[in-house]
Coordinates of C-alpha atoms and ligand atoms in Angstrom, one line a residue:
X1 CA 34.9 0.4 5.7
X2 CA 35.5 1.0 9.4
X3 CA 37.7 4.0 10.1
X4 CA 39.2 4.4 13.6
X5 CA 41.3 7.2 15.0
X6 CA 44.5 6.1 16.7
X7 CA 45.5 8.7 19.2
X8 CA 49.3 9.0 19.8
X9 CA 50.3 11.5 22.5
X10 CA 53.6 13.4 22.8
X11 CA 55.0 10.9 25.3
X12 CA 53.8 7.8 23.4
X13 CA 56.3 8.0 20.5
X14 CA 57.1 4.2 20.3
X15 CA 56.2 2.0 17.3
X16 CA 55.2 -0.6 19.9
X17 CA 52.7 1.6 21.6
X18 CA 49.5 -0.4 22.3
X19 CA 47.0 1.7 20.3
X20 CA 49.2 1.3 17.2
X21 CA 49.6 -2.4 17.7
X22 CA 45.8 -2.7 17.9
X23 CA 45.3 -0.7 14.7
X24 CA 45.6 -1.5 11.0
X25 CA 47.2 0.7 8.3
X26 CA 44.5 0.0 5.8
X27 CA 41.6 1.5 7.6
X28 CA 42.8 3.4 10.7
X29 CA 44.2 6.9 10.9
X30 CA 46.8 8.1 13.4
X31 CA 45.9 11.4 15.1
X32 CA 48.7 13.5 16.6
X33 CA 48.3 17.1 17.7
X34 CA 50.4 19.9 19.1
X35 CA 47.8 21.7 21.3
X36 CA 47.9 24.7 23.6
X37 CA 46.1 22.8 26.4
X38 CA 49.0 20.4 26.7
X39 CA 51.7 23.0 26.1
X40 CA 50.4 25.3 28.8
X41 CA 48.5 23.5 31.6
X42 CA 51.7 24.4 33.5
X43 CA 54.2 26.9 32.0
X44 CA 56.6 24.2 30.7
X45 CA 60.2 24.9 30.1
X46 CA 60.6 25.9 26.3
X47 CA 63.2 23.2 25.8
X48 CA 60.7 20.6 27.0
X49 CA 58.0 21.8 24.6
X50 CA 60.5 22.0 21.7
X51 CA 61.8 18.5 22.5
X52 CA 58.3 17.0 22.5
X53 CA 57.0 18.8 19.4
X54 CA 60.2 18.0 17.4
X55 CA 60.1 14.4 18.5
X56 CA 56.3 14.2 17.6
X57 CA 56.9 15.6 14.1
X58 CA 59.8 13.2 13.4
X59 CA 57.7 10.2 14.8
X60 CA 54.8 11.2 12.5
X61 CA 57.2 11.3 9.5
X62 CA 58.5 7.8 10.5
X63 CA 54.9 6.4 10.7
X64 CA 54.1 7.9 7.3
X65 CA 57.2 6.3 5.8
X66 CA 56.0 3.1 7.3
X67 CA 52.7 3.3 5.5
X68 CA 50.5 4.9 8.1
X69 CA 48.1 7.7 7.3
X70 CA 48.7 10.4 9.9
X71 CA 46.5 13.4 10.6
X72 CA 49.0 15.7 12.3
X73 CA 48.0 19.1 13.7
X74 CA 50.8 21.7 14.1
X75 CA 50.5 24.3 16.9
X76 CA 50.1 27.1 14.4
X77 CA 47.6 25.4 12.1
X78 CA 44.6 27.7 11.7
X79 CA 42.0 24.9 12.3
X80 CA 43.7 23.6 15.4
X81 CA 41.1 23.4 18.2
X82 CA 44.0 23.3 20.8
X83 CA 43.0 20.4 23.0
X84 CA 43.3 16.7 22.6
X85 CA 39.6 15.9 23.1
X86 CA 38.4 18.6 20.7
X87 CA 41.0 17.4 18.1
X88 CA 39.6 13.9 18.3
X89 CA 36.1 15.3 17.7
X90 CA 37.3 17.4 14.7
X91 CA 39.2 14.5 13.2
X92 CA 36.3 12.1 13.9
X93 CA 34.0 14.3 11.8
X94 CA 36.6 14.9 9.1
X95 CA 37.1 11.2 8.5
X96 CA 33.7 9.8 9.5
X97 CA 35.4 7.7 12.2
X98 CA 33.5 5.2 14.1
X99 CA 36.0 4.5 16.9
X100 CA 39.0 5.7 18.7
X101 CA 42.0 3.6 19.9
X102 CA 43.7 5.0 23.0
X103 CA 46.8 4.0 25.0
X104 CA 46.2 5.0 28.6
X105 CA 47.7 8.5 29.2
X106 CA 50.2 9.1 32.0
X107 CA 48.2 11.8 33.7
X108 CA 44.8 11.6 35.4
X109 CA 44.0 15.0 34.0
X110 CA 44.0 13.6 30.4
X111 CA 42.5 10.3 31.4
X112 CA 39.5 12.1 32.8
X113 CA 39.1 14.4 29.8
X114 CA 39.1 11.4 27.4
X115 CA 36.7 9.5 29.6
X116 CA 34.2 12.3 29.5
X117 CA 34.6 12.6 25.8
X118 CA 34.0 8.9 25.4
X119 CA 30.8 9.1 27.5
X120 CA 29.4 11.7 25.1
X121 CA 30.9 10.7 21.8
X122 CA 29.1 8.5 19.2
X123 CA 32.6 7.0 18.4
X124 CA 33.4 3.8 20.3
X125 CA 36.5 4.3 22.5
X126 CA 38.8 1.4 23.0
X127 CA 41.4 1.7 25.8
X128 CA 44.7 -0.1 25.8
X129 CA 47.0 -0.3 28.8
X130 CA 50.5 1.1 28.3
X131 CA 52.6 -2.0 27.8
X132 CA 55.9 -0.1 27.8
X133 CA 56.1 -0.7 31.5
X134 CA 57.2 -3.9 33.2
X135 CA 54.5 -3.9 35.8
X136 CA 50.8 -3.5 34.9
X137 CA 48.5 -1.7 37.3
X138 CA 47.1 -5.1 38.3
X139 CA 50.5 -6.5 39.0
X140 CA 51.5 -3.5 41.1
X141 CA 48.3 -3.6 43.0
X142 CA 48.7 -7.3 43.7
X143 CA 52.2 -6.7 45.0
X144 CA 51.0 -3.8 47.2
X145 CA 47.8 -5.5 48.5
X146 CA 48.0 -6.3 52.2
X147 CA 51.5 -4.8 52.8
X148 CA 51.9 -2.6 55.8
X149 CA 54.4 -0.5 53.9
X150 CA 55.2 -0.2 50.2
X151 CA 59.0 -0.3 50.2
X152 CA 60.5 0.0 46.8
X153 CA 63.3 -2.5 47.6
X154 CA 61.0 -5.5 47.7
X155 CA 59.1 -4.5 44.6
X156 CA 62.5 -4.1 42.8
X157 CA 63.5 -7.6 43.7
X158 CA 60.4 -8.9 42.1
X159 CA 61.2 -6.9 38.9
X160 CA 64.7 -8.4 38.9
X161 CA 63.2 -11.9 39.1
X162 CA 60.6 -11.0 36.5
X163 CA 63.1 -9.7 34.0
X164 CA 66.1 -11.9 34.9
X165 CA 68.3 -8.8 34.8
X166 CA 71.5 -9.4 36.9
X167 CA 70.2 -12.7 38.1
X168 CA 72.1 -16.0 38.6
X169 CA 69.2 -18.5 38.6
X170 CA 66.9 -17.2 41.3
X171 CA 69.7 -15.4 43.1
X172 CA 71.1 -11.9 42.4
X173 CA 74.5 -11.9 40.8
X174 CA 77.4 -11.3 43.2
X175 CA 75.1 -12.4 46.1
X176 CA 73.5 -9.0 46.8
X177 CA 70.4 -7.3 45.5
X178 CA 71.6 -3.8 46.2
X179 CA 75.0 -2.1 46.1
X180 CA 73.8 1.4 47.1
X181 CA 76.2 1.4 50.0
X182 CA 79.1 1.7 47.5
X183 CA 77.4 4.6 45.7
X184 CA 77.9 7.6 47.9
X185 CA 81.2 9.0 46.9
X186 CA 81.7 12.8 46.4
X187 CA 83.3 13.6 43.1
X188 CA 87.0 13.6 43.8
X189 CA 89.4 16.2 42.3
X190 CA 90.5 15.1 38.9
X191 CA 87.4 13.0 38.2
X192 CA 86.5 13.6 34.6
X193 CA 83.0 13.5 33.0
X194 CA 82.3 13.7 29.3
X195 CA 78.6 14.5 29.6
X196 CA 75.7 13.4 27.4
X197 CA 75.9 13.2 23.6
X198 CA 74.8 16.4 22.0
X199 CA 72.9 16.8 18.6
X200 CA 72.8 19.8 16.4
X201 CA 69.2 20.6 15.6
X202 CA 68.1 19.5 12.1
X203 CA 65.9 21.7 10.0
X204 CA 62.6 20.2 11.4
X205 CA 63.8 20.7 15.0
X206 CA 65.0 24.3 14.1
X207 CA 61.5 25.1 12.8
X208 CA 60.0 23.9 16.1
X209 CA 62.6 25.9 18.1
X210 CA 61.5 29.1 16.2
X211 CA 57.8 28.3 16.8
X212 CA 58.4 27.8 20.5
X213 CA 60.4 30.9 20.8
X214 CA 57.6 32.9 19.2
X215 CA 54.7 31.3 21.2
X216 CA 56.2 30.9 24.6
X217 CA 58.5 33.9 25.0
X218 CA 58.1 34.4 28.7
X219 CA 58.2 30.8 30.1
X220 CA 61.0 30.1 32.5
X221 CA 64.0 28.6 30.7
X222 CA 66.3 29.2 27.9
X223 CA 66.0 27.7 24.3
X224 CA 69.7 28.5 23.6
X225 CA 72.0 25.6 22.7
X226 CA 69.3 23.0 22.2
X227 CA 71.1 19.7 22.0
X228 CA 68.6 16.9 22.8
X229 CA 68.1 13.9 20.7
X230 CA 64.7 14.1 19.0
X231 CA 64.3 10.6 17.5
X232 CA 64.9 7.0 18.4
X233 CA 68.1 6.6 16.4
X234 CA 69.7 9.6 18.0
X235 CA 68.5 8.5 21.5
X236 CA 70.1 5.1 20.9
X237 CA 73.4 6.8 20.1
X238 CA 73.0 8.8 23.3
X239 CA 72.5 5.5 25.2
X240 CA 75.5 3.9 23.6
X241 CA 77.6 6.9 24.5
X242 CA 76.4 6.8 28.1
X243 CA 77.1 3.1 28.5
X244 CA 80.6 3.6 27.2
X245 CA 81.7 6.8 28.8
X246 CA 79.6 7.3 32.0
X247 CA 78.1 4.0 33.2
X248 CA 81.4 2.7 34.7
X249 CA 81.4 5.5 37.2
X250 CA 77.6 5.9 37.5
X251 CA 77.4 4.2 40.8
X252 CA 80.4 5.9 42.4
X253 CA 79.2 9.5 41.7
X254 CA 75.5 9.0 41.7
X255 CA 75.0 11.3 44.7
X256 CA 77.8 13.8 43.9
X257 CA 77.3 17.4 42.8
X258 CA 79.9 19.7 41.2
X259 CA 79.8 23.4 40.6
X260 CA 81.3 23.1 37.1
X261 CA 79.6 19.9 35.9
X262 CA 75.9 19.6 35.3
X263 CA 75.7 15.9 34.4
X264 CA 78.6 14.0 36.1
X265 CA 78.0 10.3 35.3
X266 CA 74.2 10.6 35.0
X267 CA 72.7 9.1 31.8
X268 CA 70.4 12.1 30.9
X269 CA 68.1 9.6 29.2
X270 CA 64.9 10.1 31.2
X271 CA 63.4 12.5 28.8
X272 CA 63.9 10.0 25.9
X273 CA 62.7 7.1 27.9
X274 CA 59.6 8.9 29.2
X275 CA 58.6 10.2 25.7
X276 CA 58.9 6.7 24.3
X277 CA 62.1 7.1 22.2
X278 CA 63.9 4.4 24.3
X279 CA 62.5 1.3 25.8
X280 CA 63.3 0.6 29.5
X281 CA 64.3 -3.0 29.0
X282 CA 66.6 -2.0 26.1
X283 CA 68.4 0.4 28.3
X284 CA 68.8 -2.1 31.2
X285 CA 70.0 -4.8 28.9
X286 CA 72.7 -2.5 27.5
X287 CA 73.8 -1.9 31.1
X288 CA 73.7 -5.6 31.9
X289 CA 75.8 -6.4 28.8
X290 CA 78.4 -3.8 29.8
X291 CA 78.6 -5.5 33.3
X292 CA 78.9 -9.0 31.8
X293 CA 81.6 -7.9 29.4
X294 CA 83.6 -6.4 32.3
X295 CA 83.1 -2.8 31.1
X296 CA 81.1 -1.7 34.1
X297 CA 81.3 -2.8 37.8
X298 CA 78.4 -4.3 39.6
X299 CA 77.7 -1.2 41.7
X300 CA 77.2 0.8 38.6
X301 CA 75.1 -1.6 36.6
X302 CA 73.0 -2.6 39.5
X303 CA 72.5 1.0 40.7
X304 CA 71.5 2.1 37.2
X305 CA 69.1 -0.8 36.5
X306 CA 67.5 -0.3 40.0
X307 CA 66.6 3.3 39.1
X308 CA 64.7 2.1 36.0
X309 CA 63.1 -1.3 36.9
X310 CA 62.8 -0.3 40.5
X311 CA 62.2 3.4 41.2
X312 CA 60.7 4.3 37.9
X313 CA 58.2 1.4 37.8
X314 CA 57.4 1.8 41.5
X315 CA 56.6 5.5 41.1
X316 CA 54.2 4.8 38.3
X317 CA 52.6 2.1 40.4
X318 CA 52.1 4.5 43.3
X319 CA 50.7 7.3 41.1
X320 CA 48.0 5.1 39.6
X321 CA 47.2 3.3 42.8
X322 CA 46.8 6.5 44.8
X323 CA 44.4 8.2 42.3
X324 CA 43.8 11.7 41.0
X325 CA 43.9 13.5 44.3
X326 CA 47.6 12.5 44.9
X327 CA 49.2 15.8 43.8
X328 CA 47.0 17.7 46.2
X329 CA 48.1 15.8 49.3
X330 CA 49.6 17.9 52.1
X331 CA 50.2 15.6 55.1
X332 CA 52.5 18.2 56.8
X333 CA 50.1 21.1 56.2
X334 CA 52.8 23.2 54.6
X335 CA 51.4 26.5 53.1
X336 CA 54.3 28.9 52.4
X337 CA 54.4 30.3 48.8
X338 CA 57.2 29.1 46.5
X339 CA 60.0 31.7 46.8
X340 CA 60.7 33.7 43.7
X341 CA 64.3 32.4 43.5
X342 CA 62.9 29.1 42.2
X343 CA 62.3 31.1 39.0
X344 CA 65.1 33.6 39.1
X345 CA 68.0 31.8 40.8
X346 CA 68.5 35.0 42.7
X347 CA 69.5 33.8 46.1
X348 CA 72.7 33.9 48.2
X349 CA 72.3 30.1 48.7
X350 CA 74.8 28.9 46.2
X351 CA 73.5 25.4 46.0
X352 CA 70.0 26.5 45.1
X353 CA 71.1 29.2 42.7
X354 CA 73.3 26.6 40.9
X355 CA 70.5 24.1 40.6
X356 CA 68.0 26.7 39.4
X357 CA 70.4 28.2 37.0
X358 CA 71.2 24.9 35.4
X359 CA 67.5 24.0 35.3
X360 CA 66.9 27.2 33.5
X361 CA 69.6 26.4 30.9
X362 CA 69.1 22.7 30.4
X363 CA 65.6 21.7 31.6
X364 CA 67.6 19.2 33.6
X365 CA 69.0 18.7 37.1
X366 CA 70.1 15.4 38.4
X367 CA 68.5 13.4 41.1
X368 CA 70.4 14.7 44.1
X369 CA 70.0 18.3 43.1
X370 CA 66.2 17.8 42.8
X371 CA 66.0 15.8 46.0
X372 CA 68.6 17.3 48.4
X373 CA 68.9 20.9 47.2
X374 CA 65.6 22.3 45.8
X375 CA 63.4 19.6 47.3
X376 CA 65.1 19.6 50.6
X377 CA 64.9 23.4 51.0
X378 CA 61.2 23.4 50.0
X379 CA 60.4 20.8 52.6
X380 CA 62.5 22.4 55.4
X381 CA 61.0 25.8 54.7
X382 CA 57.4 24.4 54.6
X383 CA 56.5 25.3 51.1
X384 CA 53.0 24.3 49.8
X385 CA 53.7 21.0 48.1
X386 CA 51.3 21.6 45.3
X387 CA 53.3 24.7 44.3
X388 CA 56.5 22.6 44.5
X389 CA 54.8 19.9 42.4
X390 CA 53.8 22.5 39.7
X391 CA 57.3 23.8 39.6
X392 CA 58.9 20.4 39.0
X393 CA 56.3 19.5 36.4
X394 CA 57.0 22.7 34.5
X395 CA 60.8 23.0 34.6
X396 CA 62.1 19.5 33.7
X397 CA 62.1 18.0 30.2
X398 CA 61.4 14.5 31.6
X399 CA 58.4 15.6 33.8
X400 CA 55.0 13.9 33.4
X401 CA 52.7 13.7 36.3
X402 CA 52.9 9.8 36.7
X403 CA 56.6 10.0 37.5
X404 CA 57.0 13.6 38.8
X405 CA 54.2 13.6 41.4
X406 CA 55.3 10.5 43.4
X407 CA 58.8 11.9 43.3
X408 CA 57.8 15.3 44.5
X409 CA 54.7 14.8 46.6
X410 CA 55.9 11.4 48.0
X411 CA 59.7 11.1 48.0
X412 CA 60.7 14.8 48.2
X413 CA 57.9 16.6 50.2
X414 CA 56.6 13.7 52.4
X415 CA 53.2 15.2 51.5
X416 CA 51.6 11.7 51.1
X417 CA 52.3 11.0 54.7
X418 CA 54.9 8.3 54.2
X419 CA 53.6 6.1 51.3
X420 CA 56.8 6.5 49.2
X421 CA 59.3 7.3 52.0
X422 CA 59.6 5.9 55.5
X423 CA 61.0 9.2 56.6
X424 CA 61.4 12.6 55.1
X425 CA 64.5 13.4 53.0
X426 CA 65.8 16.3 55.0
X427 CA 69.3 17.3 55.7
X428 CA 71.4 20.1 57.1
X429 CA 74.1 21.9 55.0
X430 CA 76.6 19.2 56.1
X431 CA 75.2 16.7 53.6
X432 CA 75.4 19.2 50.7
X433 CA 78.9 20.1 51.8
X434 CA 80.0 16.4 51.9
X435 CA 78.6 15.6 48.5
X436 CA 79.5 18.8 46.6
X437 CA 81.9 21.6 46.1
X438 CA 79.2 24.2 46.4
X439 CA 79.7 25.5 50.0
X440 CA 83.1 27.0 49.5
X441 CA 81.5 29.4 46.9
X442 CA 78.6 30.3 49.1
X443 CA 77.9 33.6 51.0
X444 CA 76.6 31.5 53.9
X445 CA 78.9 29.4 56.1
X446 CA 78.1 25.8 56.2
X447 CA 79.9 25.3 59.5
X448 CA 77.9 28.0 61.2
X449 CA 74.9 26.7 63.0
X450 CA 73.5 30.0 64.2
X451 CA 74.0 33.7 63.4
X452 CA 73.4 35.9 60.3
X453 CA 75.7 33.9 58.0
X454 CA 74.7 30.4 59.2
X455 CA 73.8 28.1 56.4
X456 CA 69.9 28.3 56.1
X457 CA 69.7 24.5 55.7
X458 CA 71.3 24.2 59.2
X459 CA 68.7 26.5 60.8
X460 CA 65.7 25.1 59.0
X461 CA 66.7 21.5 59.6
X462 CA 66.2 21.8 63.3
X463 CA 63.2 24.1 62.8
X464 CA 61.6 21.3 60.7
X465 CA 62.2 18.6 63.3
X466 CA 61.0 20.8 66.1
X467 CA 57.8 21.8 64.4
X468 CA 56.9 18.3 63.3
X469 CA 57.9 16.6 66.5
X470 CA 54.5 15.0 67.1
X471 CA 54.6 13.2 63.8
X472 CA 58.3 12.1 63.6
X473 CA 59.5 11.6 67.2
X474 CA 58.5 8.0 67.3
X475 CA 59.8 7.1 63.9
X476 CA 62.8 4.8 64.6
X477 CA 64.7 6.2 61.6
X478 CA 64.5 9.6 63.1
X479 CA 65.2 8.9 66.8
X480 CA 68.9 9.7 66.5
X481 CA 68.1 13.2 65.1
X482 CA 65.7 14.0 68.0
X483 CA 68.3 12.7 70.5
X484 CA 70.9 15.1 69.0
X485 CA 68.4 18.0 69.2
X486 CA 67.4 17.2 72.7
X487 CA 71.0 16.9 73.9
X488 CA 71.7 20.5 72.7
X489 CA 71.8 23.2 75.3
X490 CA 68.4 24.8 75.8
X491 CA 69.6 28.3 75.0
X492 CA 71.3 27.1 71.9
X493 CA 68.1 25.4 70.7
X494 CA 66.2 28.7 71.3
X495 CA 68.8 30.6 69.3
X496 CA 68.6 28.1 66.4
X497 CA 64.8 28.4 66.4
X498 CA 64.8 32.2 66.6
X499 CA 67.4 32.4 63.8
X500 CA 65.4 30.0 61.6
X501 CA 62.2 32.1 62.4
X502 CA 64.0 35.3 61.4
X503 CA 65.1 33.6 58.1
X504 CA 61.6 32.5 57.3
X505 CA 60.3 36.0 58.0
X506 CA 62.8 37.4 55.6
X507 CA 61.7 34.9 53.0
X508 CA 58.0 35.7 53.5
X509 CA 58.6 39.5 53.2
X510 CA 60.5 39.0 49.9
X511 CA 63.8 40.2 51.2
X512 CA 66.9 38.7 49.6
X513 CA 68.1 35.6 51.3
Ligands
FAD601 C1 61.8 16.1 43.4 C2 62.1 15.1 42.3 C3 61.4 15.2 41.1 C4 61.6 14.3 40.0 N1 60.9 14.5 38.9 C5 61.1 13.6 37.9 C6 60.4 13.7 36.7 O1 59.5 14.6 36.5 N2 60.6 12.8 35.7 C7 61.5 11.8 35.8 O2 61.7 10.9 34.9 N3 62.2 11.6 37.0 C8 62.0 12.5 38.0 N4 62.7 12.4 39.1 C9 63.6 11.2 39.3 C10 65.1 11.5 38.9 O3 65.6 12.6 39.5 C11 65.2 11.6 37.3 O4 64.7 10.5 36.7 C12 66.7 11.7 36.9 O5 67.3 12.8 37.6 C13 66.8 11.9 35.4 O6 68.1 12.1 35.0 P1 68.9 10.9 34.3 O7 68.3 10.4 33.1 O8 70.3 11.5 34.1 O9 68.9 9.9 35.4 P2 70.0 8.8 35.9 O10 70.6 9.3 37.2 O11 71.0 8.5 34.9 O12 69.1 7.5 36.3 C14 68.8 6.6 35.2 C15 67.3 6.5 35.0 O13 66.6 6.0 36.1 C16 65.3 6.5 36.2 N5 65.1 7.1 37.5 C17 66.1 7.4 38.4 N6 65.6 7.8 39.6 C18 64.2 7.8 39.4 C19 63.1 8.1 40.3 N7 63.3 8.5 41.5 N8 61.9 8.0 39.7 C20 61.7 7.5 38.5 N9 62.7 7.2 37.6 C21 64.0 7.3 38.1 C22 65.2 7.6 35.1 O14 64.5 7.1 34.1 C23 66.6 7.9 34.7 O15 66.8 8.2 33.4 C24 62.5 13.3 40.2 C25 63.2 13.1 41.4 C26 63.0 14.0 42.4 C27 63.7 13.9 43.7
SF4_602 S1 76.5 26.8 52.8 FE1 74.4 26.1 52.9 S2 73.3 27.4 51.4 FE2 75.4 27.6 51.0 S3 75.9 26.1 49.4 FE3 76.3 25.1 51.3 S4 74.4 24.1 51.9 FE4 73.9 25.5 50.3

């Protein structure tokens, strides 16, 4: 009888996963493994590790209940070889397996490790593409081929047509593809947010939490108050809760930030979605139904669906199209080390300390905190994008390279030279002040453009534009910024650049900023 190993990775926890679909319960054995190599290739947030291991254990139990034979390796098993490829070798020998069924992993690192194993191994490796995405690599490449620029908006429209989501025949409902213009409200006083659904850890999850506390005691991030869903039925309850309580205002407050609210109207579903506990279409259909029933306005439903069938799919397309060297790109030649306050939250910049503090507590920050606070500062200050990439990959519970790298290297740091973004996402403190209530609690003054208490974002914004003039001056989307800079009095420009230089010197010398 033929025995094949069916590899299920920690972010492939869906019964519909391709390798499982290609296997048979009678003669194939599911292999799942908690290994040090995966848990520590970057120093992941302990909540992220705990979430993945707990969800893996519960998924394995579900498969066993469903009649599958599962060979599961726990992190502290004495015979654990602690890497995915060596676990396949060990399990292959144990069961006399002749083949391995794989669903394509979401990181080049692991794809390459498995490819070299398959070159050497007597077992026959069968690769399956990951069908949990709307666009296959071939479809994305066909869309991208021959285009001068790969703008997400046009890809997104194709995904709307393909799925039929929010479509009226071949036209978008309410006559517009994109309602982003309505989605830039700051959170007004009195707006109320109930936050994501929280789950008390069950005994299996508690066991994992104890293990992670013992094995990863010094990783950045707190394990306290772990509340994540760890199986599909809980994740579905979290989805229903979001659709009911937060989707209606998702659009309005998508870009807002509040000192005392970590989640606002965000769904906080990305970690479930990326691990396979939820299906992207299922989520989008739930949002569409809410819209059709009159429970959510079009700007909310469209904005939310765009993030998933647009941005999420587009980012994956870019990652696989650009290849394994993508995270190492550094188009702007930035080389400054990542400041310590990305780990300690110890900075006078209130917006950054808030974002890092909440990341430490929750392994979560919402999009605008990632893009316009921590990302914006790193870009303005000229931090080495690879270090920025490793930070984001480590600290967020939803971070896997296929989605994190294009967001960081592409969207946030412009290190891919403009594949993802047509211009860099940079802003002065004025944007953060408009979209948040942070600045009134800050030691720096957002209205001050120069001087010792000037908001560092104000100084660094002009410093960035000035030092990258050759690259960006002729970009039509940046012309206005350069005109404003050029209209400034020469002495004032010099003062801004000198103050920005002094700030960067302080940063480099490790003085508190
Ligand atoms: C610098 C930076 C790093 C990021 N790293 C990651 C990451 O590692 N993993 C990750 O899933 N997302 C990442 N994002 C995208 C986005 O910030 C997160 O998906 C979002 O904050 C997750 O929170 P949420 O579930 O509450 O999202 P919501 O605001 O509720 O959005 C709904 C869903 O849309 C999807 N989505 C939204 N924006 C994006 C995007 N730009 N790319 C891909 N999917 C998107 C997510 O699946 C998300 O759950 C990053 C963005 C930036 C700017
Ligand atoms: S003043 Fe500047 S540094 Fe302080 S919170 Fe506002 S934007 Fe951030």
